[in-house]
Amino acid sequence: MTRRPHARRRAPAPAAAAALLLPLVAGRAAAQDRLVGTRTVAASALTEAVWFNGGYTQAGLTGDAAVRVRRAAQFSVPLTAATPLGRAWTVDVTSVYTTSAVRYDAPFLGGLRRGGTDRVAGFSDLRARLTGRLLDDRVVITAGLNAPTGRTRLDSAQLAATRVFASPGLGLAPPPVGAGPSGTLGLLAARTVRQWAVAAGASYERRGTYAPVSAIVAGVQSLDFVPGDVLRFSLGGDGLVGRSRLNASLALDLFARDRLRGGGIPGATGAIPDATLATVQLGPVLSGDAQLNLAAPAVRDLVVWGAFRHRTPYRRDGLRVAGTSATYLDGGVRTTAPVTPRLDAFAAADVRYSTGLAGGGGIATAFYTTGSLTGGLSRRLGALTAQPFARAQIGRVRGRGADRGAVATMRGAAAGLTLLTRF
């Protein structure tokens, strides 16, 4: 695509900032790519694996014996479809089928022996989003619905596998665990301020009845976690910095009280089903991201990006729990270069870092530093675009809390194919 110098001097339209904030105000149902304006169908097949050199010793969730995780592998098939409803409205739906397996060594008297494999497989929840752009894109309304098609009960083996795949440091696709019925309603307003498009938004998320992944990542040691609702405020802007374009946004999440119930693992004894054992209120989460689209004439795009998220401590029965705050940082660069009129090559490099949770346990709350390289091709075949790609990553994981002393280097590989059509 040829870049025109005079186009860079034009003030961005409010729609630019509105599009930037749309995933922030739409919440869970908008976590996928923004597909608006045309009918779009996309399907991917992705295989991923992570190896821990020497294994990573992970403590049990409720006092069970520790296991040494050696390998995590996953195959997933995400599906997305979007269609316009008239000129102002768009609806999109997404789901994913995933099968995951974790290989580990199990404890025995005097040491560890080769153990077995924990597996979890199935479809995630079906997520739908309705987006309306009104008043010349100055007001955007979003409504999201989470249909409970994913798993909402896990046995001990499935929960053990989920504790590994929920780790943000591994960079893997989410495990196929549902959250029950939930919904989001968001509103944002955008306007042009000098040479910047600025948008502000707010959303309310009514969360489902089961959230083991949320509990694991937050360091809440619970087998049955009933999440409270979430209120989100966001602010973003889109404007020119010299010859380049900068997009930036901030968001604040405020959480209602959650409940820890006594249902436990199916088949477990000693638990009182549906009894509230404790109340938990997650602390506010502040997040932000920025991306700088550099003016580089030799490539189609060149983007430098960064993101952060800070989780403040949570409270259990009104008392602050020490060691439950964490900071997550991500950043990288990506580019696309033309090879032929119908063939592009793309590449990306990124790094991820987290302080981990001092009060947590398991890989999901560990300290980590990882980096990855991704490369692929984008081939246009009429209305169909095929995108094969591969990724390699390397990093280090160090346990905190119940896993203190556990250290492992990790390496990972992934390959996939995405087919996308617009009509």
Coordinates of C-alpha atoms in Angstrom, one line a residue, residues 5 19 35 88 116 121 147 149 177 191 244 291 297 326 397 401 407:
P5 CA 2.5 12.3 2.7
A19 CA -11.8 1.2 17.3
L35 CA -13.9 -7.9 12.5
A88 CA -24.3 0.9 11.6
G116 CA 1.5 -39.8 33.6
A121 CA -10.3 -31.1 25.9
A147 CA -23.0 -18.8 26.0
T149 CA -20.8 -24.2 25.9
V177 CA -12.8 -24.1 30.3
R191 CA -14.2 13.1 19.4
S244 CA 4.3 8.0 12.5
Q291 CA 1.6 1.0 19.6
P297 CA 8.4 3.0 3.0
A326 CA 1.8 -8.6 40.4
V397 CA 10.4 -19.7 35.1
G401 CA 4.9 -18.8 47.2
V407 CA 13.4 -23.0 38.7

